[in-house]
Amino acid sequence: VNDEELKKRIAEELALERARRDSEAQKRRLFGKLLERERISSNEHLTRAILRERATTEEERQKAQRFAKQLEEKDRELKKHDAYYKEQLARLEERSAQFYKVTTEQYQKAADEVSARFK
């Protein structure tokens, strides 16, 4: 093998090695770009998911507040009805006691009259 062929071979191998390195570097750059795009896409997807979750959470919080207000209104309404019916019950009991008293007095009076007539 002469020097020329050896130099030519070394030059070819060096060229092949450079081409291989360039190819690997290009692959790495391409792979890096793909990874960057994937990372950006994932971040965008994650951001959208977080925003959706925040919106859903806010809606649920507002819904819970509305339900709490409705519950408070119902509770006030029930307390109002409870007080009204307690008042009505007290009136009915008072009226019943008065009727009982009047009826008892009338019964006693009638019993006394009957006793007086048939003595």
PDB file of C-alpha atoms in Angstrom:
ATOM      1  CA  VAL A   1       0.000   0.000   0.000  1.00  0.00           C
ATOM      2  CA  ASN A   2       1.487   3.283  -0.948  1.00  0.00           C
ATOM      3  CA  ASP A   3       1.244   6.601   0.851  1.00  0.00           C
ATOM      4  CA  GLU A   4      -1.240   8.026  -1.571  1.00  0.00           C
ATOM      5  CA  GLU A   5      -3.719   5.221  -1.069  1.00  0.00           C
ATOM      6  CA  LEU A   6      -3.202   5.378   2.674  1.00  0.00           C
ATOM      7  CA  LYS A   7      -3.794   9.117   2.725  1.00  0.00           C
ATOM      8  CA  LYS A   8      -6.800   8.643   0.485  1.00  0.00           C
ATOM      9  CA  ARG A   9      -8.178   5.936   2.767  1.00  0.00           C
ATOM     10  CA  ILE A  10      -7.575   7.993   5.889  1.00  0.00           C
ATOM     11  CA  ALA A  11      -9.247  10.973   4.224  1.00  0.00           C
ATOM     12  CA  GLU A  12     -12.226   8.821   3.258  1.00  0.00           C
ATOM     13  CA  GLU A  13     -12.476   7.399   6.786  1.00  0.00           C
ATOM     14  CA  LEU A  14     -12.214  10.873   8.249  1.00  0.00           C
ATOM     15  CA  ALA A  15     -14.896  12.068   5.844  1.00  0.00           C
ATOM     16  CA  LEU A  16     -17.081   9.104   6.784  1.00  0.00           C
ATOM     17  CA  GLU A  17     -16.462   9.775  10.485  1.00  0.00           C
ATOM     18  CA  ARG A  18     -17.332  13.460  10.008  1.00  0.00           C
ATOM     19  CA  ALA A  19     -20.446  12.495   8.060  1.00  0.00           C
ATOM     20  CA  ARG A  20     -21.393  10.035  10.817  1.00  0.00           C
ATOM     21  CA  ARG A  21     -20.831  12.702  13.489  1.00  0.00           C
ATOM     22  CA  ASP A  22     -22.767  15.256  11.455  1.00  0.00           C
ATOM     23  CA  SER A  23     -25.542  12.730  11.002  1.00  0.00           C
ATOM     24  CA  GLU A  24     -25.608  11.977  14.736  1.00  0.00           C
ATOM     25  CA  ALA A  25     -25.528  15.675  15.543  1.00  0.00           C
ATOM     26  CA  GLN A  26     -28.373  16.270  13.111  1.00  0.00           C
ATOM     27  CA  LYS A  27     -30.303  13.372  14.691  1.00  0.00           C
ATOM     28  CA  ARG A  28     -29.694  14.842  18.146  1.00  0.00           C
ATOM     29  CA  ARG A  29     -30.872  18.271  16.988  1.00  0.00           C
ATOM     30  CA  LEU A  30     -33.937  16.717  15.363  1.00  0.00           C
ATOM     31  CA  PHE A  31     -34.595  14.606  18.446  1.00  0.00           C
ATOM     32  CA  GLY A  32     -34.111  17.713  20.621  1.00  0.00           C
ATOM     33  CA  LYS A  33     -36.602  19.631  18.491  1.00  0.00           C
ATOM     34  CA  LEU A  34     -39.077  16.768  18.735  1.00  0.00           C
ATOM     35  CA  LEU A  35     -38.618  16.623  22.501  1.00  0.00           C
ATOM     36  CA  GLU A  36     -39.078  20.397  22.746  1.00  0.00           C
ATOM     37  CA  ARG A  37     -42.277  20.242  20.688  1.00  0.00           C
ATOM     38  CA  GLU A  38     -43.541  17.388  22.840  1.00  0.00           C
ATOM     39  CA  ARG A  39     -42.664  19.309  26.007  1.00  0.00           C
ATOM     40  CA  ILE A  40     -44.457  22.424  24.715  1.00  0.00           C
ATOM     41  CA  SER A  41     -47.465  20.344  23.698  1.00  0.00           C
ATOM     42  CA  SER A  42     -47.529  18.624  27.096  1.00  0.00           C
ATOM     43  CA  ASN A  43     -47.242  21.966  28.886  1.00  0.00           C
ATOM     44  CA  GLU A  44     -50.096  23.406  26.831  1.00  0.00           C
ATOM     45  CA  HIS A  45     -52.227  20.338  27.525  1.00  0.00           C
ATOM     46  CA  LEU A  46     -51.387  20.523  31.224  1.00  0.00           C
ATOM     47  CA  THR A  47     -52.156  24.250  31.293  1.00  0.00           C
ATOM     48  CA  ARG A  48     -55.542  23.681  29.630  1.00  0.00           C
ATOM     49  CA  ALA A  49     -56.314  20.857  32.061  1.00  0.00           C
ATOM     50  CA  ILE A  50     -55.379  23.051  35.037  1.00  0.00           C
ATOM     51  CA  LEU A  51     -57.530  25.907  33.732  1.00  0.00           C
ATOM     52  CA  ARG A  52     -60.474  23.530  33.204  1.00  0.00           C
ATOM     53  CA  GLU A  53     -60.026  22.147  36.715  1.00  0.00           C
ATOM     54  CA  ARG A  54     -59.869  25.650  38.204  1.00  0.00           C
ATOM     55  CA  ALA A  55     -63.026  26.639  36.313  1.00  0.00           C
ATOM     56  CA  THR A  56     -64.793  23.495  37.494  1.00  0.00           C
ATOM     57  CA  THR A  57     -63.644  24.096  41.063  1.00  0.00           C
ATOM     58  CA  GLU A  58     -64.893  27.686  40.940  1.00  0.00           C
ATOM     59  CA  GLU A  59     -68.250  26.543  39.558  1.00  0.00           C
ATOM     60  CA  GLU A  60     -68.541  23.948  42.328  1.00  0.00           C
ATOM     61  CA  ARG A  61     -67.648  26.566  44.960  1.00  0.00           C
ATOM     62  CA  GLN A  62     -70.292  28.955  43.627  1.00  0.00           C
ATOM     63  CA  LYS A  63     -72.835  26.143  43.463  1.00  0.00           C
ATOM     64  CA  ALA A  64     -72.034  25.220  47.080  1.00  0.00           C
ATOM     65  CA  GLN A  65     -72.513  28.854  48.117  1.00  0.00           C
ATOM     66  CA  ARG A  66     -75.885  28.987  46.338  1.00  0.00           C
ATOM     67  CA  PHE A  67     -76.970  25.768  48.028  1.00  0.00           C
ATOM     68  CA  ALA A  68     -75.819  27.097  51.407  1.00  0.00           C
ATOM     69  CA  LYS A  69     -77.884  30.261  50.907  1.00  0.00           C
ATOM     70  CA  GLN A  70     -80.906  28.210  49.833  1.00  0.00           C
ATOM     71  CA  LEU A  71     -80.458  26.003  52.881  1.00  0.00           C
ATOM     72  CA  GLU A  72     -80.288  29.045  55.161  1.00  0.00           C
ATOM     73  CA  GLU A  73     -83.450  30.453  53.568  1.00  0.00           C
ATOM     74  CA  LYS A  74     -85.243  27.120  54.028  1.00  0.00           C
ATOM     75  CA  ASP A  75     -84.029  26.968  57.628  1.00  0.00           C
ATOM     76  CA  ARG A  76     -85.368  30.488  58.311  1.00  0.00           C
ATOM     77  CA  GLU A  77     -88.642  29.560  56.641  1.00  0.00           C
ATOM     78  CA  LEU A  78     -88.928  26.377  58.715  1.00  0.00           C
ATOM     79  CA  LYS A  79     -88.198  28.288  61.913  1.00  0.00           C
ATOM     80  CA  LYS A  80     -90.863  30.828  60.983  1.00  0.00           C
ATOM     81  CA  HIS A  81     -93.368  28.029  60.329  1.00  0.00           C
ATOM     82  CA  ASP A  82     -92.367  26.300  63.556  1.00  0.00           C
ATOM     83  CA  ALA A  83     -92.995  29.472  65.563  1.00  0.00           C
ATOM     84  CA  TYR A  84     -96.337  30.006  63.796  1.00  0.00           C
ATOM     85  CA  TYR A  85     -97.516  26.452  64.475  1.00  0.00           C
ATOM     86  CA  LYS A  86     -96.361  26.584  68.096  1.00  0.00           C
ATOM     87  CA  GLU A  87     -98.392  29.775  68.509  1.00  0.00           C
ATOM     88  CA  GLN A  88    -101.408  28.134  66.861  1.00  0.00           C
ATOM     89  CA  LEU A  89    -100.999  25.066  69.100  1.00  0.00           C
ATOM     90  CA  ALA A  90    -100.832  27.268  72.204  1.00  0.00           C
ATOM     91  CA  ARG A  91    -104.032  29.064  71.102  1.00  0.00           C
ATOM     92  CA  LEU A  92    -105.790  25.760  70.458  1.00  0.00           C
ATOM     93  CA  GLU A  93    -104.699  24.406  73.840  1.00  0.00           C
ATOM     94  CA  GLU A  94    -105.913  27.576  75.533  1.00  0.00           C
ATOM     95  CA  ARG A  95    -109.216  27.409  73.672  1.00  0.00           C
ATOM     96  CA  SER A  96    -109.541  23.703  74.492  1.00  0.00           C
ATOM     97  CA  ALA A  97    -108.866  24.451  78.171  1.00  0.00           C
ATOM     98  CA  GLN A  98    -111.552  27.151  78.114  1.00  0.00           C
ATOM     99  CA  PHE A  99    -114.054  24.798  76.439  1.00  0.00           C
ATOM    100  CA  TYR A 100    -113.179  22.101  78.980  1.00  0.00           C
ATOM    101  CA  LYS A 101    -113.691  24.549  81.809  1.00  0.00           C
ATOM    102  CA  VAL A 102    -117.018  25.779  80.382  1.00  0.00           C
ATOM    103  CA  THR A 103    -118.158  22.224  79.636  1.00  0.00           C
ATOM    104  CA  THR A 104    -117.156  21.061  83.108  1.00  0.00           C
ATOM    105  CA  GLU A 105    -119.002  23.987  84.680  1.00  0.00           C
ATOM    106  CA  GLN A 106    -122.104  23.314  82.552  1.00  0.00           C
ATOM    107  CA  TYR A 107    -121.924  19.611  83.387  1.00  0.00           C
ATOM    108  CA  GLN A 108    -121.557  20.367  87.069  1.00  0.00           C
ATOM    109  CA  LYS A 109    -124.443  22.846  86.908  1.00  0.00           C
ATOM    110  CA  ALA A 110    -126.649  20.352  85.079  1.00  0.00           C
ATOM    111  CA  ALA A 111    -125.698  17.614  87.537  1.00  0.00           C
ATOM    112  CA  ASP A 112    -126.529  19.928  90.443  1.00  0.00           C
ATOM    113  CA  GLU A 113    -129.906  20.791  88.858  1.00  0.00           C
ATOM    114  CA  VAL A 114    -130.720  17.135  88.293  1.00  0.00           C
ATOM    115  CA  SER A 115    -129.687  16.300  91.869  1.00  0.00           C
ATOM    116  CA  ALA A 116    -131.810  19.156  93.189  1.00  0.00           C
ATOM    117  CA  ARG A 117    -134.884  18.072  91.207  1.00  0.00           C
ATOM    118  CA  PHE A 118    -134.731  14.447  92.160  1.00  0.00           C
ATOM    119  CA  LYS A 119    -133.828  14.736  95.807  1.00  0.00           C
TER     120      LYS A 119
END
